[in-house]
Backbone as CSV, one residue per row, in Angstrom:
resi,resn,N_x,N_y,N_z,CA_x,CA_y,CA_z,C_x,C_y,C_z
1,MET,-3.596,-23.602,41.548,-3.802,-22.162,41.592,-3.808,-21.612,40.171
2,THR,-4.774,-20.767,39.883,-4.879,-20.178,38.560,-3.993,-18.948,38.480
3,SER,-3.204,-18.868,37.451,-2.302,-17.742,37.275,-3.067,-16.498,36.832
4,VAL,-2.654,-15.360,37.363,-3.222,-14.079,36.961,-2.873,-13.782,35.497
5,LEU,-1.855,-14.459,34.974,-1.482,-14.219,33.582,-2.527,-14.723,32.595
6,ARG,-3.300,-15.741,32.954,-4.309,-16.256,32.009,-5.260,-15.164,31.519
7,PRO,-5.924,-14.417,32.423,-6.820,-13.362,31.923,-6.072,-12.216,31.242
8,LEU,-4.833,-11.967,31.666,-4.049,-10.911,31.015,-3.668,-11.309,29.594
9,ILE,-3.302,-12.561,29.414,-3.004,-13.067,28.071,-4.264,-13.005,27.219
10,LYS,-5.369,-13.475,27.770,-6.641,-13.472,27.038,-7.024,-12.050,26.619
11,SER,-6.912,-11.093,27.525,-7.270,-9.702,27.226,-6.377,-9.112,26.136
12,ASN,-5.077,-9.310,26.281,-4.150,-8.759,25.288,-4.354,-9.403,23.923
13,VAL,-4.523,-10.713,23.878,-4.729,-11.388,22.595,-6.052,-10.940,21.965
14,ALA,-7.083,-10.737,22.779,-8.365,-10.252,22.244,-8.208,-8.857,21.640
15,LEU,-7.455,-7.981,22.297,-7.221,-6.641,21.751,-6.421,-6.711,20.446
16,LEU,-5.409,-7.551,20.437,-4.611,-7.709,19.220,-5.459,-8.291,18.086
17,SER,-6.362,-9.192,18.423,-7.275,-9.754,17.419,-8.184,-8.675,16.841
18,GLN,-8.615,-7.744,17.686,-9.428,-6.628,17.195,-8.621,-5.735,16.252
19,LYS,-7.352,-5.535,16.566,-6.498,-4.744,15.675,-6.408,-5.406,14.297
20,VAL,-6.196,-6.712,14.289,-6.132,-7.454,13.024,-7.475,-7.366,12.305
21,ALA,-8.571,-7.485,13.039,-9.904,-7.428,12.430,-10.141,-6.085,11.748
22,LEU,-9.667,-4.990,12.350,-9.823,-3.685,11.695,-9.003,-3.626,10.410
23,LEU,-7.798,-4.161,10.435,-6.980,-4.183,9.213,-7.664,-5.005,8.128
24,ASP,-8.217,-6.147,8.500,-8.938,-6.989,7.540,-10.168,-6.264,6.997
25,LEU,-10.819,-5.495,7.852,-11.979,-4.711,7.429,-11.582,-3.637,6.419
26,LEU,-10.452,-2.988,6.650,-9.958,-1.994,5.691,-9.740,-2.626,4.319
27,VAL,-9.150,-3.812,4.307,-8.896,-4.514,3.046,-10.202,-4.957,2.395
28,ALA,-11.103,-5.521,3.176,-12.377,-6.013,2.633,-13.201,-4.879,2.030
29,ARG,-13.088,-3.720,2.603,-13.898,-2.588,2.139,-13.426,-2.029,0.802
30,ASN,-12.124,-1.851,0.643,-11.607,-1.157,-0.545,-10.410,-1.811,-1.216
31,GLY,-10.039,-3.010,-0.804,-8.877,-3.667,-1.380,-7.600,-3.285,-0.659
32,THR,-6.561,-4.071,-0.896,-5.301,-3.905,-0.174,-4.639,-2.563,-0.455
33,LYS,-4.629,-2.133,-1.704,-3.938,-0.885,-2.047,-4.549,0.302,-1.304
34,GLN,-5.865,0.424,-1.332,-6.525,1.536,-0.641,-6.421,1.378,0.872
35,ALA,-6.490,0.149,1.349,-6.358,-0.097,2.790,-5.002,0.393,3.294
36,CYS,-3.958,0.158,2.514,-2.624,0.617,2.898,-2.556,2.139,2.953
37,ILE,-3.277,2.799,2.057,-3.354,4.263,2.082,-4.150,4.718,3.305
38,ASP,-5.301,4.080,3.542,-6.146,4.432,4.683,-5.397,4.253,6.008
39,PHE,-4.582,3.231,6.098,-3.816,2.920,7.310,-2.913,4.077,7.712
40,GLN,-2.406,4.815,6.732,-1.491,5.902,7.046,-2.092,7.285,6.835
41,THR,-3.403,7.355,6.590,-4.082,8.636,6.420,-4.267,9.308,7.775
42,VAL,-3.774,10.532,7.881,-3.869,11.275,9.135,-5.259,11.892,9.258
43,CYS,-5.885,11.649,10.365,-7.204,12.200,10.680,-7.018,13.610,11.236
44,PRO,-7.700,14.607,10.675,-7.541,15.962,11.196,-8.094,16.135,12.616
45,VAL,-9.046,15.325,12.998,-9.608,15.412,14.351,-8.589,14.928,15.375
46,VAL,-7.939,13.801,15.091,-7.006,13.167,16.027,-5.573,13.658,15.815
47,GLY,-5.243,14.030,14.590,-3.891,14.475,14.279,-2.910,13.341,14.086
48,ALA,-3.430,12.148,13.805,-2.580,10.975,13.614,-3.347,9.955,12.776
49,SER,-2.649,8.903,12.382,-3.243,7.842,11.569,-3.471,6.586,12.412
50,ILE,-4.225,5.651,11.857,-4.369,4.344,12.491,-2.982,3.716,12.646
51,GLY,-2.167,3.816,11.615,-0.811,3.262,11.673,0.005,3.822,12.820
52,GLN,-0.091,5.128,13.045,0.670,5.736,14.130,0.187,5.234,15.492
53,HIS,-1.131,5.122,15.660,-1.663,4.624,16.927,-1.359,3.142,17.120
54,TYR,-1.406,2.365,16.046,-1.053,0.949,16.154,0.413,0.804,16.528
55,ARG,1.285,1.526,15.852,2.728,1.421,16.141,3.008,1.796,17.587
56,HIS,2.424,2.887,18.037,2.676,3.361,19.396,2.217,2.329,20.434
57,SER,1.000,1.855,20.317,0.505,0.900,21.314,1.210,-0.448,21.190
58,MET,1.585,-0.829,19.968,2.326,-2.082,19.797,3.726,-1.987,20.387
59,ASP,4.337,-0.815,20.352,5.646,-0.652,20.986,5.557,-1.026,22.465
60,HIS,4.501,-0.581,23.130,4.315,-0.875,24.549,4.021,-2.362,24.765
61,ILE,3.071,-2.886,24.002,2.675,-4.285,24.183,3.851,-5.217,23.907
62,GLU,4.540,-4.974,22.809,5.656,-5.846,22.443,6.763,-5.804,23.491
63,LEU,7.086,-4.627,23.989,8.118,-4.508,25.013,7.743,-5.316,26.257
64,ALA,6.499,-5.168,26.702,6.063,-5.874,27.912,6.033,-7.385,27.704
65,VAL,5.535,-7.845,26.566,5.446,-9.296,26.357,6.834,-9.906,26.159
66,LEU,7.759,-9.164,25.576,9.121,-9.694,25.441,9.789,-9.835,26.805
67,ILE,9.567,-8.854,27.675,10.087,-8.965,29.041,9.415,-10.137,29.748
68,ALA,8.114,-10.285,29.572,7.361,-11.366,30.218,7.791,-12.736,29.711
69,SER,8.268,-12.799,28.481,8.654,-14.090,27.905,10.061,-14.513,28.304
70,THR,10.791,-13.638,28.984,12.126,-13.966,29.449,12.042,-15.057,30.504
71,ASN,12.927,-16.000,30.436,12.970,-17.095,31.404,13.126,-16.528,32.812
72,SER,12.335,-17.009,33.755,12.353,-16.475,35.122,13.715,-16.629,35.795
73,THR,14.499,-17.630,35.422,15.832,-17.775,36.020,16.767,-16.682,35.517
74,ASP,16.521,-16.182,34.295,17.318,-15.072,33.768,16.970,-13.764,34.466
75,MET,15.764,-13.681,35.011,15.303,-12.454,35.654,16.175,-12.088,36.840
76,ALA,16.643,-13.080,37.567,17.440,-12.808,38.765,18.804,-12.234,38.405
77,SER,19.355,-12.661,37.277,20.701,-12.225,36.922,20.725,-10.906,36.150
78,GLN,19.626,-10.529,35.541,19.574,-9.295,34.757,18.374,-8.463,35.198
79,PRO,18.600,-7.183,35.451,17.447,-6.351,35.790,16.518,-6.221,34.573
80,ARG,15.239,-6.310,34.812,14.243,-6.203,33.747,13.690,-4.797,33.742
81,GLU,14.064,-4.040,32.734,13.627,-2.652,32.614,12.802,-2.481,31.360
82,LEU,11.747,-1.689,31.479,10.893,-1.356,30.341,10.961,0.155,30.156
83,HIS,11.571,0.593,29.091,11.675,2.021,28.786,10.615,2.348,27.736
84,TYR,9.401,2.629,28.220,8.256,2.819,27.332,8.407,4.010,26.386
85,ASP,9.144,5.023,26.792,9.221,6.224,25.968,10.401,6.238,25.000
86,LEU,11.189,5.167,24.980,12.263,5.045,23.996,11.723,4.242,22.815
87,ARG,11.222,4.946,21.801,10.568,4.299,20.663,11.039,4.937,19.359
88,VAL,10.867,4.197,18.286,11.148,4.711,16.950,9.834,5.215,16.367
89,ARG,9.785,6.483,16.065,8.582,7.070,15.491,8.779,7.266,13.996
90,GLY,7.672,7.191,13.257,7.712,7.484,11.829,8.267,6.378,10.959
91,GLY,8.496,5.211,11.507,9.097,4.123,10.749,8.098,3.288,9.975
92,THR,8.599,2.196,9.457,7.828,1.281,8.615,6.568,0.787,9.304
93,LEU,6.644,0.516,10.606,5.521,-0.123,11.295,4.297,0.773,11.437
94,GLU,4.439,2.073,11.223,3.246,2.913,11.224,2.822,3.306,9.812
95,LYS,3.590,2.893,8.826,3.247,3.221,7.445,2.914,2.000,6.603
96,ASP,3.423,0.846,6.977,3.233,-0.378,6.203,2.243,-1.290,6.922
97,MET,1.017,-1.323,6.418,-0.045,-2.092,7.049,0.272,-3.583,7.087
98,ILE,0.873,-4.098,6.037,1.192,-5.529,5.960,2.209,-5.895,7.043
99,GLU,3.261,-5.100,7.186,4.269,-5.357,8.222,3.685,-5.180,9.617
100,SER,2.809,-4.207,9.769,2.158,-4.007,11.062,1.329,-5.227,11.447
101,LYS,0.601,-5.780,10.489,-0.214,-6.968,10.764,0.684,-8.149,11.140
102,LYS,1.799,-8.314,10.446,2.739,-9.393,10.792,3.255,-9.223,12.220
103,ARG,3.544,-7.983,12.588,4.033,-7.709,13.939,2.974,-8.088,14.972
104,ILE,1.745,-7.704,14.735,0.656,-8.009,15.674,0.515,-9.519,15.853
105,ILE,0.510,-10.241,14.749,0.367,-11.704,14.809,1.554,-12.333,15.532
106,GLY,2.750,-11.820,15.273,3.935,-12.319,15.961,3.855,-12.112,17.465
107,VAL,3.355,-10.965,17.886,3.209,-10.679,19.315,2.124,-11.571,19.921
108,MET,1.044,-11.821,19.176,0.013,-12.748,19.656,0.619,-14.122,19.919
109,ASP,1.497,-14.550,19.036,2.159,-15.848,19.206,3.012,-15.878,20.476
110,ILE,3.711,-14.779,20.768,4.537,-14.723,21.975,3.659,-14.857,23.219
111,PHE,2.501,-14.205,23.224,1.601,-14.312,24.373,1.250,-15.765,24.669
112,GLN,1.098,-16.564,23.627,0.694,-17.968,23.819,1.793,-18.824,24.438
113,THR,3.027,-18.309,24.484,4.146,-19.083,25.020,4.573,-18.642,26.416
114,LEU,3.873,-17.675,27.008,4.307,-17.135,28.292,4.242,-18.173,29.412
115,ASN,5.217,-18.095,30.281,5.254,-18.925,31.479,4.262,-18.328,32.476
116,LEU,3.251,-19.086,32.833,2.191,-18.585,33.711,2.668,-18.295,35.129
117,ASP,3.884,-18.721,35.469,4.423,-18.477,36.807,5.165,-17.140,36.920
118,ASN,5.258,-16.389,35.827,6.053,-15.157,35.825,5.291,-13.903,36.251
119,ALA,4.027,-13.989,36.583,3.197,-12.807,36.839,3.763,-11.880,37.902
120,ASP,4.314,-12.442,38.960,4.762,-11.622,40.082,6.245,-11.257,40.038
121,LEU,6.914,-11.619,38.968,8.333,-11.275,38.870,8.497,-9.762,38.752
122,PRO,9.468,-9.204,39.455,9.631,-7.747,39.455,10.237,-7.217,38.157
123,VAL,9.768,-6.052,37.783,10.305,-5.306,36.648,10.313,-3.831,37.030
124,THR,11.052,-3.048,36.273,11.090,-1.608,36.510,10.698,-0.889,35.224
125,PRO,9.474,-0.383,35.161,9.090,0.424,34.009,9.582,1.865,34.199
126,TYR,9.998,2.466,33.107,10.452,3.859,33.110,9.544,4.673,32.211
127,PHE,9.237,5.889,32.681,8.361,6.797,31.937,8.938,8.197,31.957
128,ASN,8.687,8.949,30.898,8.925,10.390,30.912,7.610,11.024,31.354
129,LEU,7.601,11.589,32.531,6.374,12.185,33.059,6.337,13.692,32.874
130,SER,7.419,14.245,32.362,7.496,15.667,32.058,8.603,15.844,31.026
131,SER,8.470,16.855,30.192,9.489,17.068,29.161,10.783,17.640,29.737
132,ASP,10.751,18.109,30.966,11.963,18.676,31.551,12.577,17.812,32.660
133,LEU,12.129,16.546,32.737,12.678,15.630,33.736,13.224,14.377,33.061
134,ASP,14.134,13.700,33.734,14.626,12.415,33.248,13.539,11.358,33.408
135,GLU,13.771,10.201,32.783,12.848,9.082,32.976,12.711,8.770,34.460
136,MET,11.505,8.336,34.821,11.252,7.952,36.205,10.991,6.460,36.246
137,GLY,11.731,5.736,37.090,11.535,4.306,37.245,10.600,4.005,38.405
138,LEU,9.762,3.004,38.215,8.797,2.591,39.236,8.945,1.102,39.489
139,THR,8.505,0.653,40.633,8.513,-0.768,40.945,7.214,-1.383,40.439
140,SER,7.329,-2.518,39.755,6.139,-3.158,39.206,6.387,-4.657,39.065
141,THR,5.429,-5.325,38.440,5.550,-6.754,38.145,5.175,-6.987,36.688
142,ILE,5.516,-8.144,36.205,5.145,-8.501,34.840,3.625,-8.450,34.673
143,GLY,2.892,-9.005,35.613,1.433,-8.987,35.518,0.882,-7.584,35.435
144,ARG,1.377,-6.708,36.291,0.905,-5.312,36.291,1.206,-4.636,34.960
145,GLU,2.361,-4.890,34.396,2.721,-4.256,33.124,1.884,-4.792,31.964
146,LEU,1.546,-6.080,31.984,0.678,-6.617,30.929,-0.728,-6.045,31.049
147,ALA,-1.166,-5.735,32.261,-2.458,-5.059,32.443,-2.366,-3.626,31.923
148,PHE,-1.273,-2.937,32.253,-1.089,-1.562,31.794,-1.113,-1.462,30.267
149,VAL,-0.375,-2.345,29.586,-0.296,-2.206,28.128,-1.639,-2.513,27.461
150,ALA,-2.436,-3.391,28.060,-3.779,-3.646,27.525,-4.649,-2.401,27.695
151,HIS,-4.613,-1.827,28.873,-5.387,-0.614,29.147,-4.967,0.518,28.222
152,HIS,-3.685,0.675,28.052,-3.124,1.699,27.170,-3.581,1.483,25.727
153,ALA,-3.554,0.233,25.279,-3.956,-0.084,23.893,-5.421,0.253,23.639
154,ILE,-6.276,0.021,24.617,-7.705,0.325,24.445,-7.887,1.800,24.118
155,HIS,-7.171,2.666,24.792,-7.311,4.097,24.546,-6.816,4.484,23.154
156,HIS,-5.770,3.836,22.696,-5.303,4.116,21.333,-6.257,3.533,20.293
157,MET,-6.888,2.424,20.629,-7.891,1.865,19.724,-9.116,2.775,19.659
158,ALA,-9.432,3.469,20.751,-10.517,4.452,20.724,-10.179,5.571,19.737
159,MET,-8.922,5.963,19.693,-8.498,6.970,18.716,-8.636,6.425,17.295
160,CYS,-8.302,5.150,17.121,-8.444,4.515,15.807,-9.914,4.468,15.385
161,LYS,-10.797,4.280,16.348,-12.231,4.279,16.044,-12.662,5.661,15.553
162,ILE,-12.149,6.712,16.179,-12.454,8.076,15.731,-11.943,8.286,14.314
163,ILE,-10.743,7.809,14.034,-10.173,7.932,12.687,-11.035,7.172,11.686
164,ALA,-11.402,5.943,12.031,-12.199,5.110,11.120,-13.570,5.721,10.837
165,THR,-14.202,6.288,11.862,-15.559,6.811,11.661,-15.570,8.232,11.106
166,ASN,-14.551,9.022,11.396,-14.541,10.412,10.927,-13.814,10.600,9.600
167,THR,-12.647,10.023,9.480,-11.843,10.230,8.281,-12.113,9.172,7.215
168,LEU,-12.280,7.932,7.627,-12.456,6.839,6.670,-13.925,6.506,6.423
169,GLN,-14.820,7.202,7.118,-16.266,7.111,6.912,-16.883,5.741,7.191
170,PHE,-16.337,5.024,8.149,-16.950,3.783,8.599,-18.092,4.114,9.539
171,GLU,-19.081,3.269,9.581,-20.094,3.335,10.625,-19.537,2.578,11.822
172,GLU,-19.832,3.035,13.025,-19.332,2.353,14.213,-19.769,0.894,14.233
173,SER,-20.958,0.609,13.702,-21.473,-0.761,13.683,-20.670,-1.685,12.771
174,GLU,-19.874,-1.119,11.862,-19.030,-1.925,10.980,-17.758,-2.406,11.677
175,LEU,-17.388,-1.741,12.746,-16.137,-2.056,13.441,-16.318,-3.290,14.321
176,PRO,-15.211,-3.949,14.677,-15.315,-5.100,15.578,-16.069,-4.717,16.859
177,ALA,-16.860,-5.624,17.368,-17.653,-5.362,18.577,-16.753,-4.926,19.727
178,GLY,-17.115,-3.852,20.377,-16.365,-3.363,21.528,-15.067,-2.663,21.187
179,PHE,-14.800,-2.415,19.930,-13.528,-1.826,19.510,-13.336,-0.450,20.169
180,GLY,-12.225,-0.307,20.885,-11.895,0.972,21.497,-12.717,1.323,22.724
181,LYS,-13.396,0.358,23.294,-14.177,0.608,24.504,-13.550,-0.134,25.680
182,ALA,-13.455,0.564,26.791,-12.915,-0.052,27.999,-13.862,-1.136,28.492
183,PRO,-13.323,-2.205,29.064,-14.185,-3.254,29.611,-15.219,-2.716,30.600
184,SER,-14.840,-1.727,31.416,-15.804,-1.173,32.375,-16.970,-0.513,31.651
185,THR,-16.714,0.106,30.503,-17.786,0.708,29.718,-18.696,-0.365,29.146
186,LEU,-18.093,-1.440,28.628,-18.888,-2.534,28.076,-19.753,-3.183,29.157
187,ILE,-19.194,-3.343,30.362,-19.953,-3.899,31.479,-21.109,-2.973,31.838
188,PHE,-20.830,-1.682,31.923,-21.874,-0.695,32.244,-22.974,-0.727,31.186
189,GLU,-22.587,-0.723,29.919,-23.601,-0.753,28.844,-24.432,-2.015,28.925
190,GLY,-23.827,-3.120,29.326,-24.569,-4.376,29.471,-25.605,-4.314,30.580
191,THR,-25.325,-3.545,31.626,-26.283,-3.408,32.723,-27.441,-2.500,32.363
192,MET,-27.282,-1.698,31.333,-28.329,-0.755,30.927,-29.349,-1.375,29.984
193,LYS,-29.120,-2.604,29.575,-30.036,-3.259,28.615,-31.210,-3.884,29.314
């Protein structure tokens, strides 16, 4: 039986590879010093930087993959909770491009070690769905959460594409293929050719 985690791992690693490719593109275009500045330059259209969007989406991806990498026998003895809205904002990981790239590569490595039998293990993700309510816990699985964080990352990468093309003056054709586009959009565009 093929594990549902295989395509989820592949999707997440492909998205993380695109994140690294954009960082490499920033460096190739203007050198490391300017790339580090560009990484933290706030786009007036989006109101945030590539670094801020990378940090935010990486917080989600890293949390989910760390939970997924937990030994399944440990899952029974400890509740697995994902508190997506408990994050550190404004820190090194959204300002330091080099550290951000190391984090992305480290998370890619964790994906490669996942136990393919853990997809259906239960977890409880928590979200703040309103500013005047407490966190809300939902019933989920590791597989579902790895799908969620990939989907979530695509939308933040779309914001990064806006930053790259509007503030940093990249042409969309310079960006990694499919960067910031949902798979359903790519499939639809493929049918239109």
